[in-house]
Coordinates of C-alpha atoms in Angstrom, one line a residue:
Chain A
X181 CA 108.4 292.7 133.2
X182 CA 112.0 292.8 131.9
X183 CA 113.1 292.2 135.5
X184 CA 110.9 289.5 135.9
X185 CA 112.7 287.7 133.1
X186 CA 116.0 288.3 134.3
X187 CA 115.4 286.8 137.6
X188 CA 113.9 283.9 136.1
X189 CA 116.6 283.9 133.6
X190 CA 119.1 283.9 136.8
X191 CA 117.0 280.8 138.5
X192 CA 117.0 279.0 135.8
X193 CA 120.5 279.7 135.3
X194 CA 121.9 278.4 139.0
X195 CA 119.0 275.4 139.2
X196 CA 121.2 274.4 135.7
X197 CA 124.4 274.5 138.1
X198 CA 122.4 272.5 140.9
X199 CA 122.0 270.0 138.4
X200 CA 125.2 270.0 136.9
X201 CA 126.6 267.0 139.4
X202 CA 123.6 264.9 138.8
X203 CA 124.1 265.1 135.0
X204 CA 127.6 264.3 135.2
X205 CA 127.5 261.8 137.3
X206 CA 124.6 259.9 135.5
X207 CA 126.2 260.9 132.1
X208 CA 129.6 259.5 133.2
X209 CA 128.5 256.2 134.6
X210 CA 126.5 255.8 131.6
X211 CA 129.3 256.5 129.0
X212 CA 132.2 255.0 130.9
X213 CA 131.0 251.7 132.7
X214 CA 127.8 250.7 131.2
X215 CA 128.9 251.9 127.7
X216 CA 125.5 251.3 126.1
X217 CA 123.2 254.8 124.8
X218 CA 120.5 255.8 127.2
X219 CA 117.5 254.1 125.7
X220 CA 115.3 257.1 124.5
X221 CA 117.8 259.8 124.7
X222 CA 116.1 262.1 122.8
X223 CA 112.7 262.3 125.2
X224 CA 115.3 261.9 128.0
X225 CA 117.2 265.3 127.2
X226 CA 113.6 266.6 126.6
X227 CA 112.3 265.5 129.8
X228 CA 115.2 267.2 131.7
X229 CA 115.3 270.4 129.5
X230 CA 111.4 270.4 131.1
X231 CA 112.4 269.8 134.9
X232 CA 114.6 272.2 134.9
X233 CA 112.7 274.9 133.5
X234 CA 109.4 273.7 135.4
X235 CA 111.1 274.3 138.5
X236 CA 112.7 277.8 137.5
X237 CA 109.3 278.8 136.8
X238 CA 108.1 277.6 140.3
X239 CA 110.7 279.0 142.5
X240 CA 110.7 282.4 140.4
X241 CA 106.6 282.1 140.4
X242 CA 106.8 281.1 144.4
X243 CA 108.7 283.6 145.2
X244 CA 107.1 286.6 143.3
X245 CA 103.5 285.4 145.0
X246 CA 103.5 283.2 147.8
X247 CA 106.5 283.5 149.6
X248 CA 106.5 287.1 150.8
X249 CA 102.6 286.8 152.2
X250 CA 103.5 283.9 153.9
X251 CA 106.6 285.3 155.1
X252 CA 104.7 288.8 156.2
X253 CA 102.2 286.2 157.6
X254 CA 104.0 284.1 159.6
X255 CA 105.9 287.5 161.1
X256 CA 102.7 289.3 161.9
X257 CA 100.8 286.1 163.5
X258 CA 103.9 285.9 165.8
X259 CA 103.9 289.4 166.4
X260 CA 102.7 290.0 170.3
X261 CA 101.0 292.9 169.3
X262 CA 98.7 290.7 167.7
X263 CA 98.5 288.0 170.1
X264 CA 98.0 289.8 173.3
X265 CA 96.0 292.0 171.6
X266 CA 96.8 296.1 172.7
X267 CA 95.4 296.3 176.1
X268 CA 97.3 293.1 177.3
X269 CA 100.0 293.3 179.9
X270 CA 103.1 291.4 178.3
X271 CA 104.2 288.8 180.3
X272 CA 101.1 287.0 181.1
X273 CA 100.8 285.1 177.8
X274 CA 99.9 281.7 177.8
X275 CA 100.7 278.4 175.4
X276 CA 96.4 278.4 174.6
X277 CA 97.0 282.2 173.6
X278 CA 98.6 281.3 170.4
X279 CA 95.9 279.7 168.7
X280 CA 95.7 281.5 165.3
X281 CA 99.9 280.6 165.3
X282 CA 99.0 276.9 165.8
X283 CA 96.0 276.9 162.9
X284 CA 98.5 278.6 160.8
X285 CA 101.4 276.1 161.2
X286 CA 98.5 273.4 160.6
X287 CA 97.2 275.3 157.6
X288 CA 100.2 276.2 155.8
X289 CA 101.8 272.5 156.9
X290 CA 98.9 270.9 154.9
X291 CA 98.7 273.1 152.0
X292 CA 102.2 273.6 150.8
X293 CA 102.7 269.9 151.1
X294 CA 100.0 268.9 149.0
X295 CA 101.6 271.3 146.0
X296 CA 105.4 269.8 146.9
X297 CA 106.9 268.5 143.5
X298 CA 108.7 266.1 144.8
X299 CA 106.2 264.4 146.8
X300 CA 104.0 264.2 143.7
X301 CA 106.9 262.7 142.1
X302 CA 106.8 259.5 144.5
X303 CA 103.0 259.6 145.1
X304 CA 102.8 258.9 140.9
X305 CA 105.0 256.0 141.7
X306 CA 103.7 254.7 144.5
X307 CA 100.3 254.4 142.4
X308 CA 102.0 252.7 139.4
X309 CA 104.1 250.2 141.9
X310 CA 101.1 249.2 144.0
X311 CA 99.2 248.8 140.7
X312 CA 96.4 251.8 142.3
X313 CA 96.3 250.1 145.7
X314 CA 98.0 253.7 146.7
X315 CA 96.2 256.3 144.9
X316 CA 98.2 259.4 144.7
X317 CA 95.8 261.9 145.9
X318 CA 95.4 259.2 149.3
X319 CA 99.0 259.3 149.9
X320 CA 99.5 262.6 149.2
X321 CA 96.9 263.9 152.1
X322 CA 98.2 261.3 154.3
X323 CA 101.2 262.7 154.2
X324 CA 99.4 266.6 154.1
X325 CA 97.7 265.9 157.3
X326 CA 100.7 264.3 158.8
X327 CA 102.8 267.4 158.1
X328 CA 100.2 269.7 159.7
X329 CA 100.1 267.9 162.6
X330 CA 104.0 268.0 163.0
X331 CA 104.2 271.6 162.1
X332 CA 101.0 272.2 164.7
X333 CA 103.2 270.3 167.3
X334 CA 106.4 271.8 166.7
X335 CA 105.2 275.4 167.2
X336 CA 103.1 274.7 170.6
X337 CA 106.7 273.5 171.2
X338 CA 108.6 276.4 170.6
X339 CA 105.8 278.1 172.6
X340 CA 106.7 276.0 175.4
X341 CA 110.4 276.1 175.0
X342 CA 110.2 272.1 175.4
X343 CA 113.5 270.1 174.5
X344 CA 113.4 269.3 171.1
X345 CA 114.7 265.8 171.1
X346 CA 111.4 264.6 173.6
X347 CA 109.4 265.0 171.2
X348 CA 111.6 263.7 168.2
X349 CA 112.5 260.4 170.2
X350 CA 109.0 259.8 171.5
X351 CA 108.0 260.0 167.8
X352 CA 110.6 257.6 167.1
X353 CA 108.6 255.3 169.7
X354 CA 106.0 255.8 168.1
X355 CA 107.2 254.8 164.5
X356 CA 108.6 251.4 165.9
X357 CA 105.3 250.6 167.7
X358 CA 103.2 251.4 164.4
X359 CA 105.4 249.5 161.8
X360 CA 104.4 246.1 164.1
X361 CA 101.2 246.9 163.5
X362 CA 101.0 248.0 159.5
X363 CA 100.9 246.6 156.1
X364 CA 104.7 245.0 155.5
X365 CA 103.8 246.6 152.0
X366 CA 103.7 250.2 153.4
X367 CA 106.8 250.6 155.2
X368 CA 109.3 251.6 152.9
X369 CA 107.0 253.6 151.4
X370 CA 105.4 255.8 155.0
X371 CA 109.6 255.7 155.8
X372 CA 110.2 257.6 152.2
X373 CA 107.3 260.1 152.6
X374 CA 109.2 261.5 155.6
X375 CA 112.0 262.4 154.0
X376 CA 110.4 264.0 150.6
X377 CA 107.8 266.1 152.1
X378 CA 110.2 269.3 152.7
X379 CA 111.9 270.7 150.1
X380 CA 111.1 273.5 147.9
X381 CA 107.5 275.1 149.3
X382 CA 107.6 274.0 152.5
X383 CA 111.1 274.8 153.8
X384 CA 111.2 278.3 153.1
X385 CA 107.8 279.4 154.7
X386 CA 108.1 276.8 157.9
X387 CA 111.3 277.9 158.4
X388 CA 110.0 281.9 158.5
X389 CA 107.2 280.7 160.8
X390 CA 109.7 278.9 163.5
X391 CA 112.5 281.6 163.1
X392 CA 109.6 284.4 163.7
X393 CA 107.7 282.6 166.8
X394 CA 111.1 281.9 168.3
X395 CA 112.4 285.6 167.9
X396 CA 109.3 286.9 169.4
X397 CA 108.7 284.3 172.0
X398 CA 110.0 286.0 175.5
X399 CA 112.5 283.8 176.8
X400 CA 113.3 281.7 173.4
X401 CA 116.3 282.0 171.7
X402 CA 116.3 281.6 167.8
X403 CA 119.3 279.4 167.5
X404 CA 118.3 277.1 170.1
X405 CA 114.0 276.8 169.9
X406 CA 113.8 278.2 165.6
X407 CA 115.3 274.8 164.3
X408 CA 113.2 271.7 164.6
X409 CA 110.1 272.2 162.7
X410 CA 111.3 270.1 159.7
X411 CA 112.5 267.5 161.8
X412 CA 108.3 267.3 162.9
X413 CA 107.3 268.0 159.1
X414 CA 109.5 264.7 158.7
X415 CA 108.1 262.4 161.1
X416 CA 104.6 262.8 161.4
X417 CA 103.7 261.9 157.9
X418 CA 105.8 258.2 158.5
X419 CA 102.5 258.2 160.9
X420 CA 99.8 258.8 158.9
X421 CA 101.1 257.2 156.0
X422 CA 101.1 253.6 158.2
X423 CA 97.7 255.3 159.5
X424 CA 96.3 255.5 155.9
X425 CA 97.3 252.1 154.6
X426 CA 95.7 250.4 157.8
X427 CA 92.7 252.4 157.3
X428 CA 92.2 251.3 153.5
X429 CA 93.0 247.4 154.4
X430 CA 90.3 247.6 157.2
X431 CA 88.1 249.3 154.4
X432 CA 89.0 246.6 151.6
X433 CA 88.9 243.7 154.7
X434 CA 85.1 245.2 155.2
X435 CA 84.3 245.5 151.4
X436 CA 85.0 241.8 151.2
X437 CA 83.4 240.8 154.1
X438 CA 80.0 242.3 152.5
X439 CA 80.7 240.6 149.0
X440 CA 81.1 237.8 150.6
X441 CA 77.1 238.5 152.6
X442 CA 76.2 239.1 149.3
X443 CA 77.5 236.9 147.3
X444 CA 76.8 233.5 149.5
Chain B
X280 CA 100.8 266.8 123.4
X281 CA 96.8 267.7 122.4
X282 CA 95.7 271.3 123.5
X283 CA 93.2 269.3 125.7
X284 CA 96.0 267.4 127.8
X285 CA 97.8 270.8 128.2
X286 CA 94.8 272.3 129.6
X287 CA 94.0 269.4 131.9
X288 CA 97.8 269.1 133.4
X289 CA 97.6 272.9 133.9
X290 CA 94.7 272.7 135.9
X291 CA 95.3 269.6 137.9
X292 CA 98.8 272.1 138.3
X293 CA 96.3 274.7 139.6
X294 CA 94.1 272.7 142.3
X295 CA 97.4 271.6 143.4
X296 CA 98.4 275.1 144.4
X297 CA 94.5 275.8 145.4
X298 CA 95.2 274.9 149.6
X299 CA 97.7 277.4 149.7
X300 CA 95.8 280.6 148.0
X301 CA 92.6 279.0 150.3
X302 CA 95.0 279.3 153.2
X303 CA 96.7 282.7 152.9
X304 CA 93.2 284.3 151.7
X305 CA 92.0 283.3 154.7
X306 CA 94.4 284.3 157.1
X307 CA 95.0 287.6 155.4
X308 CA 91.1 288.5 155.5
X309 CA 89.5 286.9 158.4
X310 CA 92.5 286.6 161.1
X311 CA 95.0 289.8 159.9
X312 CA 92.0 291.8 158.3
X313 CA 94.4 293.1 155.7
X314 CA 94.0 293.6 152.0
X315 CA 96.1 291.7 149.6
X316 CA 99.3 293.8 148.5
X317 CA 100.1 294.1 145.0
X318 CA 97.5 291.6 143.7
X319 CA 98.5 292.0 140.1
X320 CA 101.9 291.0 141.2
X321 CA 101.0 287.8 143.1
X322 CA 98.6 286.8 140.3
X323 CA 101.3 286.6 137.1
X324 CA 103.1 284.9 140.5
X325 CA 100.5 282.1 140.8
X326 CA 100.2 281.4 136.8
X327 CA 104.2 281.1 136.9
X328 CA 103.9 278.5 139.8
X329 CA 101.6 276.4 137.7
X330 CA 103.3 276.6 134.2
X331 CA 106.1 275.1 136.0
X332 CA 104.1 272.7 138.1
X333 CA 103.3 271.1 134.6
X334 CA 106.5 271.7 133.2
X335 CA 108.1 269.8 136.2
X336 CA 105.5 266.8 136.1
X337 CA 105.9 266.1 132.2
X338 CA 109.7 266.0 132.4
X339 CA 109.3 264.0 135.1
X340 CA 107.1 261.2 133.6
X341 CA 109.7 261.9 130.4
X342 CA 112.8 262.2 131.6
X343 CA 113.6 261.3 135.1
X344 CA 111.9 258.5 135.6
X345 CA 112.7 256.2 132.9
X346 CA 116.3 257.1 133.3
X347 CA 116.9 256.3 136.7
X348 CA 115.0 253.2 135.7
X349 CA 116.7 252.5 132.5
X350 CA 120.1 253.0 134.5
X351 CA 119.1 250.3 137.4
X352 CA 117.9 247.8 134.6
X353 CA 121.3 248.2 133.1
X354 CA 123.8 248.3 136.2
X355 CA 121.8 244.6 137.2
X356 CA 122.2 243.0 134.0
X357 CA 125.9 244.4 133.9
X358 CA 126.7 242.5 137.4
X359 CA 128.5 244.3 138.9
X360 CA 127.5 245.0 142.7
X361 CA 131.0 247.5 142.8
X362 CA 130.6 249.7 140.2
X363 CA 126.6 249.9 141.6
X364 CA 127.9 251.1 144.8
X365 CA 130.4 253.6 143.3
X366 CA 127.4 255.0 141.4
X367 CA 125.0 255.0 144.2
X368 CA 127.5 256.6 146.3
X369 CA 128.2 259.2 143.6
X370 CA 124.6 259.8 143.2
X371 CA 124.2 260.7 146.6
X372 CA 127.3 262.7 147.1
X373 CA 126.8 264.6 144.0
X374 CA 123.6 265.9 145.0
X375 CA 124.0 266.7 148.2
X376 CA 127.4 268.5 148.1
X377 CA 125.9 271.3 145.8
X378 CA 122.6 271.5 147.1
X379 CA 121.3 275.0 148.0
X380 CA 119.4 273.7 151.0
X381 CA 122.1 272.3 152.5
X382 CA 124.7 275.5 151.8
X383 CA 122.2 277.9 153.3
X384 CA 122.0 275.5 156.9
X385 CA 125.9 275.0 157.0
X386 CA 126.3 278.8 157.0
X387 CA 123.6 279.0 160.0
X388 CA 125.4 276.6 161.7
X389 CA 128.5 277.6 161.5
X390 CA 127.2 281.2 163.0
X391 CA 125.7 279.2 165.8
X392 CA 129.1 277.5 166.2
X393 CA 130.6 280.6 166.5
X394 CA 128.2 282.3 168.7
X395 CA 128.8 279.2 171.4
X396 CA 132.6 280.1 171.0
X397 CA 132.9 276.2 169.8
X398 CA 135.0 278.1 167.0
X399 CA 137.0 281.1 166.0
X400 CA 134.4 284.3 164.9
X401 CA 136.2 285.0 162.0
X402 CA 135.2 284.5 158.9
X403 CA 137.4 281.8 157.9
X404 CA 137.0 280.1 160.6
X405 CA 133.3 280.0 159.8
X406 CA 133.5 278.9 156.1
X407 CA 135.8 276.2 156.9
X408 CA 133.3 274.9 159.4
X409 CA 130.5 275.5 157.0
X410 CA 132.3 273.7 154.4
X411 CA 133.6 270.2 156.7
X412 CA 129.8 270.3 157.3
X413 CA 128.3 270.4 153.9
X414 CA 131.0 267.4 153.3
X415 CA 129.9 265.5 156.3
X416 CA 126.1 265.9 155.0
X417 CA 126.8 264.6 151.5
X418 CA 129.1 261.8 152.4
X419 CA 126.4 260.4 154.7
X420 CA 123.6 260.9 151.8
X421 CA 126.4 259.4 150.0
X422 CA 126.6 256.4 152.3
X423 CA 123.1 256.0 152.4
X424 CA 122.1 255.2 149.2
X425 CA 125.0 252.6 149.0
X426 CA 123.3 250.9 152.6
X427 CA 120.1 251.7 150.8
X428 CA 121.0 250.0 147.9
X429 CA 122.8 246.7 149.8
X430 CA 119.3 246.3 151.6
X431 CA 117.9 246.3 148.5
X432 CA 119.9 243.1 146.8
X433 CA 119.9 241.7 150.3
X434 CA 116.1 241.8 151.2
X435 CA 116.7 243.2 154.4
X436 CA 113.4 244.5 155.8
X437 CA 113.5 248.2 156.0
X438 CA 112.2 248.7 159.7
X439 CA 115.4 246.6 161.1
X440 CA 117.5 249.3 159.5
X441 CA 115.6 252.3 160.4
X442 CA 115.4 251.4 163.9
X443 CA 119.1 251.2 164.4
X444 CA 119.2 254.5 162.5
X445 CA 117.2 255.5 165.3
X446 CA 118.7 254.0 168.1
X447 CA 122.1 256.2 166.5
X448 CA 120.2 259.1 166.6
X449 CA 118.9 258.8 169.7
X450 CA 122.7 257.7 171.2
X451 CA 124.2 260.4 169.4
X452 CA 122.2 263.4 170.8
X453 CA 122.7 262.7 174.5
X454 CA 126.6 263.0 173.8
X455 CA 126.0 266.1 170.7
X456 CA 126.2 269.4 171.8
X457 CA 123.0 271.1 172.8
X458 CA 123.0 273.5 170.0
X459 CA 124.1 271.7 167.1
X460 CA 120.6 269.4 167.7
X461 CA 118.0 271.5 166.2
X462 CA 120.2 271.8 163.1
X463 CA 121.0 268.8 163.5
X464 CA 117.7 267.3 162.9
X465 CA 116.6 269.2 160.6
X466 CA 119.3 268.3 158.1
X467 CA 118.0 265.3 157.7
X468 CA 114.9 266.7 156.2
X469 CA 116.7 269.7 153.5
X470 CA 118.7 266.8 152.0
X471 CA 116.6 265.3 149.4
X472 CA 116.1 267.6 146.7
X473 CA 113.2 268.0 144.3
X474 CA 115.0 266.3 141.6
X475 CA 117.3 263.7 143.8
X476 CA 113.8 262.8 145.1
X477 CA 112.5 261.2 141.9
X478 CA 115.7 260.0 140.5
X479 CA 116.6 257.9 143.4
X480 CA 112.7 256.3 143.8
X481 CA 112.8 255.6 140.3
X482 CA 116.8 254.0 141.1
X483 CA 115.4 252.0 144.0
X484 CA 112.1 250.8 142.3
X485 CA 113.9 250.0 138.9
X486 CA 116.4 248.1 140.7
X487 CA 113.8 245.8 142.7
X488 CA 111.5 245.2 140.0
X489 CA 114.9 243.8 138.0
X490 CA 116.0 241.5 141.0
X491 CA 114.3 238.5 140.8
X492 CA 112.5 237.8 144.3
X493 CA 112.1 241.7 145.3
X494 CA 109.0 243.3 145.5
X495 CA 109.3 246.8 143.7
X496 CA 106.6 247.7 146.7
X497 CA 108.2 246.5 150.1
X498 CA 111.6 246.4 148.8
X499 CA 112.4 249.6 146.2
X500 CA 111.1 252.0 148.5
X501 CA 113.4 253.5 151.5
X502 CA 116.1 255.5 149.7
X503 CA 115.0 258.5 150.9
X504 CA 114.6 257.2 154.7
X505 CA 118.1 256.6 154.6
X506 CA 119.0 259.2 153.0
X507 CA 117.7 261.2 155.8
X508 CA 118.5 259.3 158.8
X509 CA 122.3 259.5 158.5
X510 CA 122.6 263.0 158.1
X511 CA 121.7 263.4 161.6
X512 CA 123.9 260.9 162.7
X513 CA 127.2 262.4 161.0
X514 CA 126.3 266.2 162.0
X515 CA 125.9 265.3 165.5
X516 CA 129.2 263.4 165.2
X517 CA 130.6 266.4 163.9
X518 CA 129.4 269.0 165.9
X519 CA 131.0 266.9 168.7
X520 CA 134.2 266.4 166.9
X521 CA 134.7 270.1 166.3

């Protein structure tokens, strides 16, 4: 128990340097150029005393459960032992016979986004900003099932030993060609919820999973094919967050439409 | 705070963290067939995780938020479009150089580097590279939030921005070396921190919702997105440079 406190003491200790800049910075700006107190300070020192020691006791907490499971996971799913099974020949595996590695990467994609801080952080935004038009939990699968996708994706891709950038600039593409087509409202936001969807949970464990299928994968190297899966974990969700938004116009369009039968 | 509201944020903590125990049980009994090691361990784990959850979400709402809001509303009545950039560079900067993220794919990079015999296999060698890197990263966060920002008192639409981002990216990696691409990429995503990440909404939002015209919506968005475009651009850049 003792050295459970220490460690979380030690967290909480270097996420107090991580923040250091950011309280400077915000503190100094404050002080010397807009020379006015920070409205509130009181629930503002507060508030920060909390966000820092929330997310001690989530990385300490992460890392004491989750993270080596999912580590030992993603290293024994990748393990040809496992996939070939013992009486296999090596060298005759296929792309289709890495199923359970694909579920996984889907699995674990959607599931570690869904608990991601900061992507809760936005979501609660997004609600408040589109007056409930967004509703948090909406956004926050969208962007769940647009992460597993990606992940999915990027594994059968380290399977195949594809070139990275394909896929990346045919997703691109694919971006443009949606944004004609969605909300204007949406944009800013589906573009954001690319960007916030990896940090704390999901790096770590995706990165274990691509580093693992790329070491065991004959004929991958680790520096080359290991990369790449955040890049996916980054674009898919600018997908299905346009995907989700055109999904609840059509349904609000519809409701109307029946009012209206209704109504008249 | 009532004991009731505790309770409730602590479980909406929980069912938050729900898909991934669903997801590991599963795999652990049905695909692996193994037991769960040290159970006891990964329980007081799990209870950590969402007492911090809570933690993180209250100072949020307390904290965070209304400070990167309170410091938007105050930089637009001050006027002054310079000293807004300075910070919103700053901002960026700041929380990029130091971030963990970041310093742990610098150092894997600068082992690739080394392993292509782009640089010297010493250990200087490598920590210098590591370090021009992490600089490169957090001066093109840096200078995203400041283009960021501009789009924002301009009214640019987002997508015309984004789109030459892409076009960038997409220019960049035919002339980037192959092994600096995977990296490359995926520093775009390790970036935006868990606390950048609200700060900078709430920067973006506040300041849209004080400009008259801008819609908080379509316009405060889009920090982020910029935030990690560039850094794809500028390791590319200097993966080629070096």
């Amino acid at each position: 128990m003792s050295e459970l406190l220490q460690h979380l003491f030690k967290v909480t200790i270097s996420t107090v340097f991580d923040v250091m800049p950011i309280v400077l910075i915000i503190f100094g700006f404050q002080w010397l150029v807009i020379r006015r107190p920070i409205p509130h300070l009181k629930n503002v020192v507060t508030g920060f005393v909390y966000v820092l020691l929330g997310l001690a006791f989530f990385l300490v907490g992460l890392e004491e459960a989750l993270f080596p499971l999912g580590e030992l996971m993603a290293k024994q799913l990748t393990d040809p032992a496992f996939i070939h099974g013992v009486e296999h020949v090596a060298g005759t595996l296929h792309w289709h016979d890495y199923k359970w590695v694909y579920l996984f990467a889907a699995a674990i994609g959607f599931a570690t986004t869904v608990a991601e801080p900061a992507l809760i952080a936005v979501a609660i935004k997004a609600q408040d900003v589109s007056g409930g038009v967004i509703s948090v939990w909406g956004l926050r699968i969208a962007v769940a099932i647009g992460v597993a996708l990606g992940i999915a994706l990027g594994t059968f891709r380290i399977v195949t030993g594809t070139p990275l950038h394909y896929y990346i600039i045919c997703g691109y593409i694919l971006v443009i060609i949606q944004t004609a087509y969605a909300p204007r409202s949406i944009i800013a936001l589906a573009y954001d919820s690319g960007g916030v969807t990896t940090s704390t949970v999901t790096v770590p464990l995706v990165t274990a999973l691509g580093l693992g299928l790329a070491g065991t994968v004959p004929g991958r190297s680790v520096l080359i094919d290991g990369f790449g899966l955040i890049a996916f974990a980054s674009l898919f969700p600018m997908l299905t967050v346009m995907g989700y938004a055109q999904l609840s116009r059509r349904r609000a369009a519809k409701n109307h439409v029946q009012q209206d039968d209704t109504g008249g | 705070m009532h004991k009731s509201q505790i309770i409730r944020s602590l479980w909406d903590s929980f069912r938050d963290l729900l898909p991934i125990i669903v997801v590991i049980g599963f795999f652990q009994f049905f695909v692996l067939q193994q037991p769960i090691p040290n159970l006891g361990k990964m329980a007081g784990g799990i209870v950590m995780v969402v007492i911090g959850l809570s933690l993180f979400i209250r100072g949020l709402e307390m904290g965070l938020f209304p400070l990167g809001e309170s410091m938007a509303y105050a930089f637009a009545r001050k006027g002054s479009v310079l000293w807004l950039f300075a910070f919103a560079f700053a901002l960026g900067f700041g929380t990029t150089v130091a971030e963990p993220a970041l310093i742990a794919v610098a150092a894997k990079a600068a082992e690739i580097a080394a392993n292509a015999g782009v640089i010297e296999n010493t250990r200087p060698a490598m920590d210098s590279y590591a370090f021009g890197l992490r600089l490169t990263v957090a001066l093109s966060v840096g200078f995203a939030i400041v283009v960021g920002v501009l789009r924002i008192l301009k009214g640019w639409p987002i997508q015309y921005v984004i789109i030459g981002g892409y076009a960038g990216v997409v220019v960049m990696t035919f002339f980037a070396p192959k092994e600096i691409i995977g990296i490359a990429y995926d520093s775009g995503g390790v970036t935006t921190s868990t606390i950048t990440v609200p700060l900078v909404t709430a920067l973006g939002v506040g300041l849209a919702s004080s400009i008259r015209g801008r819609n908080p919506m379509t316009d405060g968005f889009g920090l982020i997105a910029f935030a990690s475009l560039t850094p794809m651009i500028f390791v590319m850049g200097y993966g080629m440079l070096i």
